[in-house]
CSV table of C-alpha atoms in Angstrom, one decimal:
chain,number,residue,atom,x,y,z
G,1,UNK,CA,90.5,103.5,104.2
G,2,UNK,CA,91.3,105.4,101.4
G,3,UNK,CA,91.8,109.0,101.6
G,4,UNK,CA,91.8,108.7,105.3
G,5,UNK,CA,94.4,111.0,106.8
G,6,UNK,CA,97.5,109.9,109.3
G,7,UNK,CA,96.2,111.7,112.1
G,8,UNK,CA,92.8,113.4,112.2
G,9,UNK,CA,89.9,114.1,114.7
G,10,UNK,CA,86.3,114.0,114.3
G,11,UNK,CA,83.2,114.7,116.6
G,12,UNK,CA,79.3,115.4,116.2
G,13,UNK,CA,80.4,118.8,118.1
G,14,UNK,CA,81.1,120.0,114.8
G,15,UNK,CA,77.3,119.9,113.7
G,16,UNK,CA,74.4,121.2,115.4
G,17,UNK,CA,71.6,118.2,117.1
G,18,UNK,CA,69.6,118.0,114.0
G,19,UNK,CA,72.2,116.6,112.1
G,20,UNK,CA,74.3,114.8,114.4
G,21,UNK,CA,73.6,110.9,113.7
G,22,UNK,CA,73.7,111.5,109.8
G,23,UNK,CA,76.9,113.0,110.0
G,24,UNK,CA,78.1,110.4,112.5
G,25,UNK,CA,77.2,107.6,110.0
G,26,UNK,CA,79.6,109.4,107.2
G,27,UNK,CA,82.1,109.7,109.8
G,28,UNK,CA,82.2,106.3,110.3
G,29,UNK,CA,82.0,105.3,106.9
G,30,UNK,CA,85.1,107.6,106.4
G,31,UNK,CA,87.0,106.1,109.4
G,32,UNK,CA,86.5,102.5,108.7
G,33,UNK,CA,84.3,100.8,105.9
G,34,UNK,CA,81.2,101.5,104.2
G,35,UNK,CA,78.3,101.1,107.3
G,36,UNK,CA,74.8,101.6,107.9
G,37,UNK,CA,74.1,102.7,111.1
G,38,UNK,CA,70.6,103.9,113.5
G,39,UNK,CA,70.9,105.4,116.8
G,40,UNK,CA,69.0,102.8,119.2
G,41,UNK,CA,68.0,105.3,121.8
G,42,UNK,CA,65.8,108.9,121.2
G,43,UNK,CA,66.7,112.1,122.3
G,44,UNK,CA,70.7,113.8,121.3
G,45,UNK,CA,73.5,111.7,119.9
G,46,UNK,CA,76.9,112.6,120.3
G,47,UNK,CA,80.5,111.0,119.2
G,48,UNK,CA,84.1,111.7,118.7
G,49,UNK,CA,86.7,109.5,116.5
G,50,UNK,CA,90.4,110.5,117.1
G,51,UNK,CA,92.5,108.4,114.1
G,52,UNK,CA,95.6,107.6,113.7
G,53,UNK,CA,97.6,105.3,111.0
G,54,UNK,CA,100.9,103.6,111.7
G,55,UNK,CA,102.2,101.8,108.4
G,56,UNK,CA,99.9,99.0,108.5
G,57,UNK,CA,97.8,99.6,111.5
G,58,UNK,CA,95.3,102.1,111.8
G,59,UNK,CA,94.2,102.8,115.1
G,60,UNK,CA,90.9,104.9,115.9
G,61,UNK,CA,89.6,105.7,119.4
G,62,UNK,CA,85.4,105.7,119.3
G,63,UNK,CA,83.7,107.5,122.0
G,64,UNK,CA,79.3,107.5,121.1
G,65,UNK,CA,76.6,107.1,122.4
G,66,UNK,CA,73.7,103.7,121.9
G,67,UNK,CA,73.9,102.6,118.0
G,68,UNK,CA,73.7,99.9,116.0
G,69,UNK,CA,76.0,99.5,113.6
G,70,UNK,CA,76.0,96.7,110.2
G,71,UNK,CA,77.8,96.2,107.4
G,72,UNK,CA,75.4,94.6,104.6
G,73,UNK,CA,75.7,92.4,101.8
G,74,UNK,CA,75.0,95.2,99.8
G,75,UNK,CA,78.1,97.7,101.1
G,76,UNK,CA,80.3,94.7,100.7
G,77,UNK,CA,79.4,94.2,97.0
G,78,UNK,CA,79.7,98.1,96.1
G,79,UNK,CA,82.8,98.8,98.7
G,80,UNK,CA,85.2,95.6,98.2
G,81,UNK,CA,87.1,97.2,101.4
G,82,UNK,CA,89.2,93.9,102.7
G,83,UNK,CA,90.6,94.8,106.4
G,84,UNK,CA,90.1,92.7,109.6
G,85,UNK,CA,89.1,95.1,112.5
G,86,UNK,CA,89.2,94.3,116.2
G,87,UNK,CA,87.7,96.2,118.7
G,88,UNK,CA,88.9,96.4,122.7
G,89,UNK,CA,86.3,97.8,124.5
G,90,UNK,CA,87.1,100.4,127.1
G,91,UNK,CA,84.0,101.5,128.7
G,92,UNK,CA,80.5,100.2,128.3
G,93,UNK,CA,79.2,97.1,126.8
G,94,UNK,CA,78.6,96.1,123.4
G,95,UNK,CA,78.2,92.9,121.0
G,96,UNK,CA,80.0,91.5,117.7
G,97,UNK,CA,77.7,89.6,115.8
G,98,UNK,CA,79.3,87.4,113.0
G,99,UNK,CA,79.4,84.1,111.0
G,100,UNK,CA,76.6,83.2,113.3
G,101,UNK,CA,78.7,84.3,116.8
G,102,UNK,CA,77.9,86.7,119.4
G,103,UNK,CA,80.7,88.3,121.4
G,104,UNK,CA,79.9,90.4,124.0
G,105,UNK,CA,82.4,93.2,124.9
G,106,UNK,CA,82.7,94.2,128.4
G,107,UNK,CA,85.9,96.5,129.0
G,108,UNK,CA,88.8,95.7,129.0
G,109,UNK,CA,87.7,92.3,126.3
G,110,UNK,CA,88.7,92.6,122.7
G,111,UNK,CA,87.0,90.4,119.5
G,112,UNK,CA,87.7,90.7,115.8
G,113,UNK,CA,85.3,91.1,112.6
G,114,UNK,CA,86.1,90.6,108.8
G,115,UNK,CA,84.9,93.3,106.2
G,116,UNK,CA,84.7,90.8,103.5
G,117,UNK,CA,81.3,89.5,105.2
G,118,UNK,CA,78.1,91.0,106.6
G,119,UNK,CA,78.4,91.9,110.9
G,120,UNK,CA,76.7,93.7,113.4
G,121,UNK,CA,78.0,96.2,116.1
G,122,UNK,CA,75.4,97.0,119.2
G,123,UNK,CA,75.9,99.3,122.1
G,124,UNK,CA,72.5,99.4,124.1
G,125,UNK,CA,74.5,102.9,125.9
G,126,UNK,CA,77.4,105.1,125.9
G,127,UNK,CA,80.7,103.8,125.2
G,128,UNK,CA,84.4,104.0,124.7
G,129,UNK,CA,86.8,101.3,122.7
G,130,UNK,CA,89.6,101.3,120.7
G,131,UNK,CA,89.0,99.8,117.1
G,132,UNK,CA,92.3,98.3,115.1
G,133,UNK,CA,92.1,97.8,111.6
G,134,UNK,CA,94.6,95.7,109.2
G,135,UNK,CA,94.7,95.3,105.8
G,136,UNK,CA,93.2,91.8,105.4
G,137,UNK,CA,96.2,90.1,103.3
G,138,UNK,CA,98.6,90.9,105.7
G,139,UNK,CA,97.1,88.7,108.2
G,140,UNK,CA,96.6,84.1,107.2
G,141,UNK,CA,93.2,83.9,106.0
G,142,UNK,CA,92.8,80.9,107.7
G,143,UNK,CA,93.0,82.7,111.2
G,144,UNK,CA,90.8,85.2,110.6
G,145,UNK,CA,87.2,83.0,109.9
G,146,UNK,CA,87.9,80.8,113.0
G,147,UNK,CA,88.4,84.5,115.2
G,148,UNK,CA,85.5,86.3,114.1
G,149,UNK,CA,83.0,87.5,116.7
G,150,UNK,CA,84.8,85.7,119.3
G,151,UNK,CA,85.7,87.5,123.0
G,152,UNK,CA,89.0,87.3,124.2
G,153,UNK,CA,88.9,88.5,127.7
G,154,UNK,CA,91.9,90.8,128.9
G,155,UNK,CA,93.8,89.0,131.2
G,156,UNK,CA,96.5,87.0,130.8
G,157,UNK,CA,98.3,87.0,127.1
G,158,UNK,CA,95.1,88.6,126.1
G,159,UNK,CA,95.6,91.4,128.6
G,160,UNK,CA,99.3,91.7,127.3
G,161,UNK,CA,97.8,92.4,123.7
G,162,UNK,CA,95.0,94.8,124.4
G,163,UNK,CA,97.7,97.1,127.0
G,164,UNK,CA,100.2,96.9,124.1
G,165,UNK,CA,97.4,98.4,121.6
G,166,UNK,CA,95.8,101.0,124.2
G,167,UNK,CA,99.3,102.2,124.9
G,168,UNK,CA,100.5,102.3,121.5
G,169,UNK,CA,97.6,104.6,120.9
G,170,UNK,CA,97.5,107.0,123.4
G,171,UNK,CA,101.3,107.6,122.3
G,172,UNK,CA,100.4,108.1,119.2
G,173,UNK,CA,97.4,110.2,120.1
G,174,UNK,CA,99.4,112.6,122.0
G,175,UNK,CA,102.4,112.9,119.1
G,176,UNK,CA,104.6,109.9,120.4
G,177,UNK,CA,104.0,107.4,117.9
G,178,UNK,CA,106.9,105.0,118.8
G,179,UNK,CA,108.0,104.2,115.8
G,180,UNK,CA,110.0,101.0,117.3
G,181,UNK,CA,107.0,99.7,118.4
G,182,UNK,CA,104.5,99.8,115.7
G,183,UNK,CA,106.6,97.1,113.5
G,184,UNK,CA,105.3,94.5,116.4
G,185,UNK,CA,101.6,95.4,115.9
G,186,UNK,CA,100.9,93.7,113.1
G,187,UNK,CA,102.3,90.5,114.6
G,188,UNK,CA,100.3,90.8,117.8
G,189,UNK,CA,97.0,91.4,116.0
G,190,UNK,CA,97.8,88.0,114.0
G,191,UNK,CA,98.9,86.4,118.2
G,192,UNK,CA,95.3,87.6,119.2
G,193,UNK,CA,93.5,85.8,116.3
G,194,UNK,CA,95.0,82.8,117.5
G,195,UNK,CA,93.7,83.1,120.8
G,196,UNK,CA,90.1,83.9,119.6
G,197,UNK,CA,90.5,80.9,117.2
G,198,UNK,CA,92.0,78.9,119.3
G,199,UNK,CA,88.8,78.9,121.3
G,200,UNK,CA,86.7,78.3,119.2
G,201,UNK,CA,87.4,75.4,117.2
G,202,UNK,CA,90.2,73.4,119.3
G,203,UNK,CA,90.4,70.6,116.4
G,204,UNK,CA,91.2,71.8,113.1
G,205,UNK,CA,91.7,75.6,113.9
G,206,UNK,CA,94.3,74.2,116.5
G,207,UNK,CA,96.0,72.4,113.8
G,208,UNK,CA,95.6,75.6,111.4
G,209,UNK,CA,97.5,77.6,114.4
G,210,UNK,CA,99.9,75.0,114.4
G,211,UNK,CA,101.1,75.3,110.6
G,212,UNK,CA,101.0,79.1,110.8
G,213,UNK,CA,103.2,79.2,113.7
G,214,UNK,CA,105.6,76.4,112.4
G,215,UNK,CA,106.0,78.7,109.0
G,216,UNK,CA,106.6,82.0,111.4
G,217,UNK,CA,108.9,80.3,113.1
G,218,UNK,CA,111.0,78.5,110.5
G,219,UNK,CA,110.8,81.7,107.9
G,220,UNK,CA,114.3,82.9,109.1
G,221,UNK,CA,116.5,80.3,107.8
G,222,UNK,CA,116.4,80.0,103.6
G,223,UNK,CA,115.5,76.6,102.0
G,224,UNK,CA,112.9,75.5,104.6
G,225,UNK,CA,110.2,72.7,102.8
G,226,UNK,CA,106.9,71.2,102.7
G,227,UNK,CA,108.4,67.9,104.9
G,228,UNK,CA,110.4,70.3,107.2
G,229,UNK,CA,106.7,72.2,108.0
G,230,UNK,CA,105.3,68.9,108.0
G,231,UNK,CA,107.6,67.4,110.7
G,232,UNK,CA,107.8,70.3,113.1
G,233,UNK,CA,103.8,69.9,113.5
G,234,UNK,CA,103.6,66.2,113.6
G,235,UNK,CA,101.5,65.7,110.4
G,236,UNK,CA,101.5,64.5,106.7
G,237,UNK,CA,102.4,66.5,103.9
G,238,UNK,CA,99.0,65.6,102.7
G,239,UNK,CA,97.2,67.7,105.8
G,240,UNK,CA,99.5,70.2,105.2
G,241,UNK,CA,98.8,71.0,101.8
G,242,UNK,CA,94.6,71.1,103.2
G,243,UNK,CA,95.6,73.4,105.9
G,244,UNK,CA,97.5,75.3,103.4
G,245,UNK,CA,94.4,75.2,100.8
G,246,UNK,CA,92.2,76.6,102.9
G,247,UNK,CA,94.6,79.5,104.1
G,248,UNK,CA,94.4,80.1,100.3
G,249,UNK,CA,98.5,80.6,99.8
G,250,UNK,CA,101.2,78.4,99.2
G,251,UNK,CA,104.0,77.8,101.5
G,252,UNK,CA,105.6,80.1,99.2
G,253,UNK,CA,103.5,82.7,99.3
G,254,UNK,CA,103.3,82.6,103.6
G,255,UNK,CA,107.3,82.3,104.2
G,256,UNK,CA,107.4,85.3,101.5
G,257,UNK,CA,104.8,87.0,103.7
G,258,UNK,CA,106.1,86.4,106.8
G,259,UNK,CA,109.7,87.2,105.9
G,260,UNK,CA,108.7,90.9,104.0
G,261,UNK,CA,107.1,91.1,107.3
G,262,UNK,CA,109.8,90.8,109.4
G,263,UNK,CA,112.1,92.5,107.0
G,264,UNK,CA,109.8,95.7,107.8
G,265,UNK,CA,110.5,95.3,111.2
G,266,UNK,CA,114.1,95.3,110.6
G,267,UNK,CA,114.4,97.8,108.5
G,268,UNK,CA,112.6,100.6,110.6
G,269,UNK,CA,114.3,99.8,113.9
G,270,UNK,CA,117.7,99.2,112.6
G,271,UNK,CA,117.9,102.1,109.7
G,272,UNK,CA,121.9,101.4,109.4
G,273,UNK,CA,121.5,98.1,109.3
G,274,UNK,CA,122.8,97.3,105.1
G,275,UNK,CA,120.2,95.8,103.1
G,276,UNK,CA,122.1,92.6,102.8
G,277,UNK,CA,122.3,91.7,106.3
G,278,UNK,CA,118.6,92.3,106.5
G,279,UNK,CA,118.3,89.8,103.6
G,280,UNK,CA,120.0,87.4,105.8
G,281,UNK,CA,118.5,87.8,108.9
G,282,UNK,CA,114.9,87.7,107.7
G,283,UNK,CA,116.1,84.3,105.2
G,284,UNK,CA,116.0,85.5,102.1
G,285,UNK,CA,119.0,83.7,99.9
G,286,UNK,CA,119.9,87.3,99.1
G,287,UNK,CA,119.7,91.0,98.8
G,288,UNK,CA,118.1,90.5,95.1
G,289,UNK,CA,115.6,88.1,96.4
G,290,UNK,CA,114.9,90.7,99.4
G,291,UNK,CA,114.5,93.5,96.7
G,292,UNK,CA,112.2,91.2,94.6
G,293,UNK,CA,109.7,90.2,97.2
G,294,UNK,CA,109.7,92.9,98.9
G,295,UNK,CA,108.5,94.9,95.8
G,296,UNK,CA,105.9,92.1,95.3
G,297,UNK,CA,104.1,92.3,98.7
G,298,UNK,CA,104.5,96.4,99.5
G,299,UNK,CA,104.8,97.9,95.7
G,300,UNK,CA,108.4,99.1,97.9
G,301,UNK,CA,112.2,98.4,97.3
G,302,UNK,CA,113.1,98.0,100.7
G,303,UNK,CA,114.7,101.6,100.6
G,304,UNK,CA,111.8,103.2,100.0
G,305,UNK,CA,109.9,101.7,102.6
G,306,UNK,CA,113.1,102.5,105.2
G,307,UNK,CA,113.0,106.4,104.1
G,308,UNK,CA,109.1,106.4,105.2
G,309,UNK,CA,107.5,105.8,101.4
């Protein structure tokens, strides 16, 4: 996003008819990534965007009216904007058209899109939906090809993600932005792109879940290995390393992911807590190794981050 402020609120009110699609197109080139967009209907076009941006998560609720909406080959090679977006419809319908999937939004449904490849957003009428967007290494690459342009309907876990995102929103919307909260949101984006992968390749994305969840899990304790992974999910270390290949990290790399992550958490719901015991409880060996991988996956020391850097 760029430039993009914290908080900010845009609408076609702000131009006169003429004008209004074109400077809807810039707006939600500004909001998101680089897009081309056409109006699918004739006669007036309107639409609002109210942002807002909570550490990682940036949450923007779209109000329009019938578009289409792609991101090109051409945008991708010019913008090199990495995020994964996911989009809960509210009102209306719409499709999600990628890696050769069509998801069709109805409200209360969410489905997830990558900006590192070409996609599609239709709305044949007016609509409302709530659009998250992540910074694209702070999610496992493996989850996100196996999620893209897949529904996941909002009931049961699925409801339980999409309330927690259209709640945390309209707090923030209004000047509540629960700052206990939005540590979770990252880790419930990565929960819902394992339910839309989940169905859609039960074998090997299954498998993939499996490893992810087996590193989650076992980041808090220091020391964990390749055979400890490898035993937890019932495999070799040999199908390990190919799940791990095509994530395109090490087991390194993920536990120190998943433990900066967590140390995040820590850190800005517990701002007494002393570094060291955050060190511990997130399984790092200690506050240095904290301090150094912490630095390595937010360009932070973990007081920075704490004091809202």
């Amino acid at each position: 996003m760029g430039a993009t402020p914290a908080a900010a609120e845009w609408s076609t009110d702000a131009v006169d008819q003429d004008h209004a699609f074109d400077y809807w197109r810039d707006l939600i080139c500004d909001a998101f990534v680089q897009l081309s967009a056409r109006p699918v209907l004739p006669g007036p076009f309107a639409g609002s965007i109210t942002h807002r941006a909570l550490d990682e998560v940036e949450l923007s609720t779209v109000t329009a009216d019938a578009q289409r909406v792609d991101r090109t080959r051409s945008l991708i090679a010019r913008s090199h904007e990495d995020y994964v977006l996911a989009s809960i419809q509210l009102e209306g319908f719409g499709e999600i058209r990628q890696d050769g999937r069509v998801a069709g939004l109805r409200a209360g449904s969410m489905a997830f899109y990558d900006s590192t490849r070409p996609y599609t957003l239709v709305f044949g009428d007016h609509f409302r939906q709530l659009v998250i967007q992540v910074p694209r290494s702070a999610v496992p690459a493996a989850r996100v090809r196996d999620a893209t342009a897949v529904a996941v309907e909002g009931v049961g876990p699925g409801r339980l993600v999409t309330d927690f995102f259209v709640g945390l929103a309209r707090e923030a919307a209004v000047g509540r932005p629960a700052p206990g909260l939005a540590p979770h949101a990252v880790g419930l984006f990565e929960y819902a792109l394992g339910l839309a992968g989940a169905s859609d390749e039960p074998g090997e994305a299954a498998v993939r879940q499996a490893v992810l969840d087996a590193i989650a899990r076992a980041a808090g304790e220091p020391g964990v290995s390749a055979e400890d992974i490898a035993a937890t999910c019932h495999i070799s270390r040999r199908t390990l390393f190919r799940v791990l290949s095509a994530d395109g990290r090490s087991l390194r790399e993920l536990l120190r992911h998943e433990r900066v992550r967590r140390a995040k958490g820590v850190l800005r719901a517990e701002p007494r807590l002393p570094v060291a015991a955050v060190a511990v409880r997130c399984g790092f060996a200690g506050e240095a190794q904290l301090h150094r991988a912490f630095r390595e996956v937010t360009g932070l020391s973990p007081g920075e981050f704490r004091a809202g850097g």
